[in-house]
Amino acid sequence: MAVPQKKFVSQFTMMGTVISLTLFEPRQTAIEAVYDYLEQMDRIFSVNRQDSELSAVNQAAGKKAVTVSPQCFELIHDALNYSRQHADSFNVLIGPLVKLWKIGFGGHQVPSAPAIQERLQLMNLDQVELNATQHSVFLKQAGMQLDLGAIAKGYFADQIVTQLQQAGITSAIVNLGGNVKLLGANPLTADERWQVGVQAPAAPRGYPGLQVEMPAKTVVTSGIFERYFEVNGHRYHHILDPQTGYPVENQLDQVTVVTDQSELAEVLSTVTYFKGPKAGAALIEELPGTEAIFIDRKQQVTVTSGLKPRRKGVFYIE
Ligand code: ADP
Ligand code: MG
């Protein structure tokens, strides 16, 4: 029998998304520290602020190196490594293309082929110079732009969980706009495991459709339903192919990745979306402690081998 226990849920809007923190003891100071941390991250990473460190790096493209904070350096460094590792599908220099398509930001358009070609020339990873001693970043070609949209939330979620742990908190749910990271044992269940809902595209909002039971891990979804537009019945969504410059064309609605590190989950969800259920699952099967759920256009669900069916719509991870 689970011991009855209270939960303390705090919610606020930041970075254009809803942040929700669930603790199992009243810890107001820790919540405020997370709020302050995310405000600080927004000041560093926001692409909507002209004065953010990331904007400064982008504005100095082709001109000069910019010295940034340790966090900014670290995230850019990680993102570049992942971009090298998954060169066919993940590219942190996708900024100029994202700006061109404007998907999910209003005023979207299908760009001309020459405009796309031009932007693709600005995505060469060798044109980024990092200096670890000075913590400086230099985008060597004018027009280059870093876009951390496919990785930043994961990095923040990992940092927040570490902070909570350092504050002596042993159980928590950190939810950054659907990117979920769990800490410790679930005090509300007898077996101390967690249940995380995965919003299937066809299920009504708020009804997850799928559920995964697991120990403390992270759950991240990349899908094409949050941001897209349609022209003549064709859907253009926000996961762009760094080789063609167009939205990735496949039969998938979304991919959910479950693993231990949220930053990695973010990258893998984008990469496996791109690769599709076959090649994507093959990649995931090679990684220890990592699983994925693929949902295709017909709402067909495929899962990797560590996700065992419990009953309809419910999977569990040992
Ligand atoms: P979301 O959590 O908003 O669904 P994702 O994690 O799937 O987003 O990342 C999508 C965002 O990442 C895009 O809005 C864009 O800023 C950026 N992006 C799009 N395509 C790529 C890509 N191939 N590699 C790296 N970043 C990308
Ligand atoms: Mg992602």
Coordinates of C-alpha atoms and ligand atoms in Angstrom, one line a residue:
M1 CA 0.0 0.0 0.0
A2 CA 1.3 3.4 -1.0
V3 CA 1.7 5.8 1.9
P4 CA -0.7 8.7 1.4
Q5 CA 1.4 11.8 0.6
K6 CA 0.9 15.3 -0.6
K7 CA 2.2 16.8 -3.8
F8 CA 3.1 20.4 -4.4
V9 CA 2.6 21.6 -7.9
S10 CA 4.0 25.0 -9.1
Q11 CA 3.3 26.4 -12.6
F12 CA 4.5 29.4 -14.4
T13 CA 4.9 30.5 -18.0
M14 CA 8.4 31.1 -19.3
M15 CA 10.2 30.8 -22.6
G16 CA 6.9 30.7 -24.3
T17 CA 5.9 27.5 -22.6
V18 CA 4.3 26.2 -19.4
I19 CA 6.8 25.1 -16.8
S20 CA 5.4 22.8 -14.1
L21 CA 7.4 21.5 -11.1
T22 CA 6.0 18.8 -8.8
L23 CA 7.6 18.3 -5.4
F24 CA 6.4 16.1 -2.5
E25 CA 7.4 18.4 0.3
P26 CA 6.8 22.2 0.6
R27 CA 10.0 23.8 -0.7
Q28 CA 9.3 27.3 -1.8
T29 CA 12.9 28.4 -1.9
A30 CA 13.9 25.6 -4.2
I31 CA 11.0 26.5 -6.6
E32 CA 12.0 30.1 -6.6
A33 CA 15.6 29.1 -7.4
V34 CA 14.4 27.2 -10.4
Y35 CA 12.3 30.2 -11.5
D36 CA 15.4 32.4 -11.2
Y37 CA 17.5 29.9 -13.0
L38 CA 15.1 29.8 -16.0
E39 CA 14.9 33.6 -16.1
Q40 CA 18.6 33.7 -16.2
M41 CA 18.7 31.1 -19.0
D42 CA 16.1 33.1 -20.9
R43 CA 18.3 36.2 -20.7
I44 CA 21.2 34.2 -22.1
F45 CA 19.5 32.1 -24.7
S46 CA 16.4 33.9 -25.9
V47 CA 16.4 34.6 -29.7
N48 CA 13.7 37.1 -29.1
R49 CA 15.9 39.4 -27.0
Q50 CA 18.4 41.4 -29.0
D51 CA 20.6 41.6 -25.8
S52 CA 20.8 37.9 -25.1
E53 CA 24.3 36.2 -25.4
L54 CA 23.0 34.0 -28.1
S55 CA 21.8 37.0 -30.1
A56 CA 25.2 38.6 -29.6
V57 CA 26.9 35.6 -31.0
N58 CA 24.6 35.5 -34.0
Q59 CA 24.8 39.2 -34.7
A60 CA 28.6 39.0 -34.6
A61 CA 28.6 36.3 -37.3
G62 CA 31.3 37.1 -39.9
K63 CA 32.7 39.8 -37.7
K64 CA 34.1 38.7 -34.4
A65 CA 34.2 36.1 -31.6
V66 CA 32.0 36.8 -28.6
T67 CA 32.8 35.8 -25.0
V68 CA 29.8 34.1 -23.4
S69 CA 28.9 32.6 -20.0
P70 CA 30.0 29.1 -19.0
Q71 CA 26.5 27.8 -19.5
C72 CA 26.1 29.3 -22.9
F73 CA 29.5 27.9 -23.9
E74 CA 28.7 24.5 -22.6
L75 CA 25.3 24.2 -24.4
I76 CA 26.8 25.4 -27.7
H77 CA 29.7 23.0 -27.3
D78 CA 27.3 20.1 -26.7
A79 CA 25.0 21.1 -29.5
L80 CA 28.0 21.2 -31.9
N81 CA 29.2 17.8 -30.9
Y82 CA 25.7 16.3 -31.4
S83 CA 25.5 18.0 -34.8
R84 CA 28.8 16.4 -35.8
Q85 CA 27.7 13.1 -34.5
H86 CA 24.3 13.2 -36.4
A87 CA 25.4 15.3 -39.3
D88 CA 22.6 14.0 -41.6
S89 CA 19.8 15.0 -39.3
F90 CA 20.7 17.4 -36.5
N91 CA 22.4 20.7 -37.2
V92 CA 22.6 23.5 -34.6
L93 CA 23.4 26.0 -37.4
I94 CA 19.8 25.6 -38.8
G95 CA 19.0 29.2 -37.7
P96 CA 19.0 30.8 -41.1
L97 CA 16.6 28.2 -42.5
V98 CA 14.3 28.4 -39.5
K99 CA 14.1 32.1 -40.0
L100 CA 13.4 31.7 -43.7
W101 CA 10.5 29.3 -43.2
K102 CA 9.1 31.1 -40.2
I103 CA 7.1 27.9 -39.3
G104 CA 5.1 28.4 -36.1
F105 CA 5.9 32.1 -35.9
G106 CA 3.3 33.6 -38.2
G107 CA 4.0 35.0 -41.7
H108 CA 5.1 31.6 -42.9
Q109 CA 5.8 30.9 -46.6
V110 CA 7.2 28.3 -48.8
P111 CA 10.6 29.8 -49.7
S112 CA 12.0 29.8 -53.2
A113 CA 14.6 27.0 -54.0
P114 CA 17.4 29.5 -54.5
A115 CA 16.7 31.1 -51.1
I116 CA 16.9 27.7 -49.5
Q117 CA 20.2 26.9 -51.3
E118 CA 21.6 30.1 -50.1
R119 CA 20.8 29.4 -46.5
L120 CA 22.2 25.8 -46.7
Q121 CA 25.6 27.4 -47.4
L122 CA 25.5 28.9 -43.9
M123 CA 25.3 25.6 -42.0
N124 CA 28.9 24.4 -42.2
L125 CA 30.0 23.2 -38.7
D126 CA 33.7 23.8 -39.6
Q127 CA 32.9 27.5 -39.7
V128 CA 32.3 27.7 -35.9
E129 CA 35.3 28.5 -33.8
L130 CA 35.1 27.7 -30.0
N131 CA 37.7 28.9 -27.6
A132 CA 37.5 27.0 -24.4
T133 CA 39.9 29.2 -22.5
Q134 CA 38.2 32.4 -23.3
H135 CA 34.7 30.9 -23.5
S136 CA 34.2 32.6 -26.9
V137 CA 32.2 31.6 -29.9
F138 CA 32.9 32.8 -33.4
L139 CA 30.6 32.1 -36.4
K140 CA 33.0 32.8 -39.2
Q141 CA 30.5 33.5 -42.1
A142 CA 28.2 36.5 -42.1
G143 CA 24.6 35.3 -41.8
M144 CA 25.3 32.1 -39.8
Q145 CA 23.0 31.6 -36.8
L146 CA 22.9 29.1 -34.0
D147 CA 19.4 27.7 -33.2
L148 CA 19.3 25.8 -29.9
G149 CA 15.5 25.1 -30.2
A150 CA 16.0 21.3 -30.5
I151 CA 18.2 20.9 -27.5
A152 CA 18.0 23.8 -24.9
K153 CA 15.0 22.6 -22.9
G154 CA 16.7 19.3 -22.3
Y155 CA 19.8 20.9 -21.1
F156 CA 17.7 23.1 -18.7
A157 CA 15.8 20.1 -17.4
D158 CA 19.0 18.3 -16.6
Q159 CA 20.4 21.3 -14.8
I160 CA 17.2 21.8 -12.8
V161 CA 17.1 18.2 -11.6
T162 CA 20.7 18.6 -10.5
Q163 CA 19.9 21.8 -8.6
L164 CA 16.9 20.2 -6.9
Q165 CA 19.1 17.3 -5.8
Q166 CA 21.7 19.6 -4.5
A167 CA 19.0 21.3 -2.4
G168 CA 18.3 17.9 -0.8
I169 CA 15.2 17.1 -2.7
T170 CA 14.8 13.4 -3.4
S171 CA 11.7 13.2 -5.6
A172 CA 10.4 15.5 -8.3
I173 CA 8.7 15.9 -11.7
V174 CA 10.2 18.6 -13.8
N175 CA 8.0 19.4 -16.8
L176 CA 9.2 22.0 -19.3
G177 CA 6.4 22.3 -21.8
G178 CA 6.0 18.6 -22.2
N179 CA 9.7 17.7 -21.8
V180 CA 9.5 15.7 -18.6
K181 CA 12.4 14.7 -16.3
L182 CA 11.8 12.7 -13.1
L183 CA 13.9 12.6 -10.0
G184 CA 14.2 9.7 -7.5
A185 CA 11.4 7.5 -6.3
N186 CA 7.7 8.2 -6.8
P187 CA 6.4 8.7 -3.2
L188 CA 2.8 8.2 -4.4
T189 CA 3.1 4.6 -5.7
A190 CA 3.8 1.4 -3.8
D191 CA 6.5 0.3 -6.2
E192 CA 8.0 3.8 -6.3
R193 CA 7.8 3.9 -10.1
W194 CA 6.4 6.7 -12.3
Q195 CA 3.7 6.8 -14.9
V196 CA 4.2 9.3 -17.7
G197 CA 1.5 10.1 -20.2
V198 CA 2.4 10.5 -23.9
Q199 CA 0.0 12.7 -25.8
A200 CA -0.8 10.7 -28.9
P201 CA -1.7 13.1 -31.8
A202 CA -5.1 11.6 -32.3
A203 CA -6.1 11.6 -28.6
P204 CA -8.0 14.6 -27.4
R205 CA -5.7 17.2 -25.6
G206 CA -5.2 16.3 -22.0
Y207 CA -5.9 12.7 -22.6
P208 CA -2.5 11.1 -23.1
G209 CA -3.5 8.2 -25.2
L210 CA -0.4 6.3 -24.2
Q211 CA 1.3 5.7 -20.8
V212 CA 4.7 4.5 -19.8
E213 CA 5.6 3.1 -16.4
M214 CA 9.3 3.6 -15.5
P215 CA 11.9 4.4 -12.9
A216 CA 13.2 8.0 -12.8
K217 CA 14.0 8.9 -16.4
T218 CA 13.3 11.6 -18.9
V219 CA 10.6 11.6 -21.6
V220 CA 10.8 13.9 -24.7
T221 CA 8.7 14.1 -27.8
S222 CA 9.4 15.6 -31.2
G223 CA 6.4 15.8 -33.4
I224 CA 4.9 17.7 -36.3
F225 CA 1.7 18.8 -34.7
E226 CA 2.7 21.7 -32.6
R227 CA 4.0 23.9 -35.3
Y228 CA 3.2 23.6 -39.0
F229 CA 1.3 25.2 -41.8
E230 CA -0.5 23.8 -44.9
V231 CA -0.5 25.0 -48.5
N232 CA -2.6 23.2 -51.1
G233 CA -3.1 20.3 -48.8
H234 CA 0.6 19.8 -48.1
R235 CA 1.8 20.0 -44.6
Y236 CA 5.0 21.9 -43.8
H237 CA 6.3 21.4 -40.2
H238 CA 9.1 22.6 -38.1
I239 CA 11.7 19.8 -38.2
L240 CA 13.9 20.7 -41.1
D241 CA 16.2 18.4 -43.1
P242 CA 19.6 20.1 -42.8
Q243 CA 20.6 18.6 -46.2
T244 CA 17.7 19.6 -48.4
G245 CA 16.4 22.6 -46.4
Y246 CA 12.8 21.3 -46.5
P247 CA 10.7 19.8 -43.7
V248 CA 11.5 16.2 -43.2
E249 CA 9.1 14.0 -45.3
N250 CA 8.1 10.8 -43.8
Q251 CA 5.1 8.9 -42.5
L252 CA 5.7 9.8 -38.8
D253 CA 3.5 12.0 -36.6
Q254 CA 5.9 11.9 -33.6
V255 CA 8.7 10.2 -31.8
T256 CA 9.0 10.0 -28.0
V257 CA 12.4 9.1 -26.5
V258 CA 12.9 7.8 -23.0
T259 CA 16.4 7.9 -21.5
D260 CA 18.4 9.2 -18.6
Q261 CA 19.7 12.5 -19.8
S262 CA 17.2 15.1 -21.1
E263 CA 19.6 16.9 -23.4
L264 CA 20.4 13.6 -25.1
A265 CA 16.6 12.8 -25.3
E266 CA 16.0 16.1 -27.1
V267 CA 18.7 15.4 -29.7
L268 CA 17.6 11.8 -30.2
S269 CA 13.9 12.7 -30.6
T270 CA 14.8 15.0 -33.5
V271 CA 17.3 12.5 -35.0
T272 CA 14.9 9.5 -34.8
Y273 CA 12.0 11.5 -36.1
F274 CA 14.2 12.2 -39.1
K275 CA 15.4 8.6 -39.5
G276 CA 11.9 7.1 -39.2
P277 CA 10.7 4.0 -37.3
K278 CA 13.2 1.5 -38.8
A279 CA 16.5 3.3 -38.8
G280 CA 15.5 5.3 -35.8
A281 CA 14.7 2.2 -33.7
A282 CA 18.0 0.6 -34.8
L283 CA 19.9 3.6 -33.5
I284 CA 17.9 3.6 -30.2
E285 CA 18.5 -0.2 -29.7
E286 CA 22.2 0.4 -29.6
L287 CA 22.0 2.8 -26.7
P288 CA 21.8 1.4 -23.2
G289 CA 18.8 2.6 -21.1
T290 CA 17.2 4.3 -24.0
E291 CA 13.8 3.5 -25.6
A292 CA 11.5 5.1 -28.2
I293 CA 7.9 5.2 -29.2
F294 CA 7.1 6.0 -32.9
I295 CA 3.6 7.0 -33.9
D296 CA 2.9 7.2 -37.6
R297 CA 0.3 9.1 -39.7
K298 CA -2.1 6.2 -39.3
Q299 CA -1.7 6.2 -35.6
Q300 CA 0.2 2.9 -35.7
V301 CA 2.4 2.7 -32.6
T302 CA 5.9 1.0 -32.7
V303 CA 8.2 0.7 -29.7
T304 CA 11.7 -0.4 -29.1
S305 CA 12.4 -3.7 -27.3
G306 CA 12.8 -2.4 -23.7
L307 CA 9.2 -1.1 -23.7
K308 CA 7.0 -4.0 -22.7
P309 CA 3.2 -3.9 -23.1
R310 CA 1.3 -3.9 -19.8
R311 CA -2.1 -3.6 -21.3
K312 CA -3.7 -1.6 -24.1
G313 CA -1.9 1.8 -24.4
V314 CA 0.3 1.1 -21.4
F315 CA 4.0 0.1 -21.6
Y316 CA 6.6 -0.4 -18.9
I317 CA 10.3 -0.2 -18.7
E318 CA 12.1 -2.5 -16.1
Ligands
ADP1 P1 9.7 21.1 -30.2 O1 10.1 20.7 -28.8 O2 9.4 22.6 -30.3 O3 8.7 20.2 -30.8 P2 12.0 20.0 -31.4 O4 12.7 19.5 -30.2 O5 11.5 18.9 -32.3 O6 10.9 21.0 -31.0 O7 12.9 20.9 -32.2 C1 12.4 21.7 -33.2 C2 13.1 23.0 -33.3 O8 14.5 22.8 -33.5 C3 12.7 23.8 -34.5 O9 11.7 24.7 -34.1 C4 14.0 24.5 -34.9 O10 14.2 25.7 -34.1 C5 15.0 23.5 -34.6 N1 15.3 22.6 -35.6 C6 14.5 22.2 -36.7 N2 15.1 21.3 -37.4 C7 16.3 21.0 -36.8 C8 17.4 20.1 -37.2 N3 17.3 19.3 -38.2 N4 18.5 20.1 -36.3 C9 18.5 20.9 -35.3 N5 17.5 21.8 -34.9 C10 16.4 21.8 -35.7
MG2 MG 13.9 17.7 -29.9

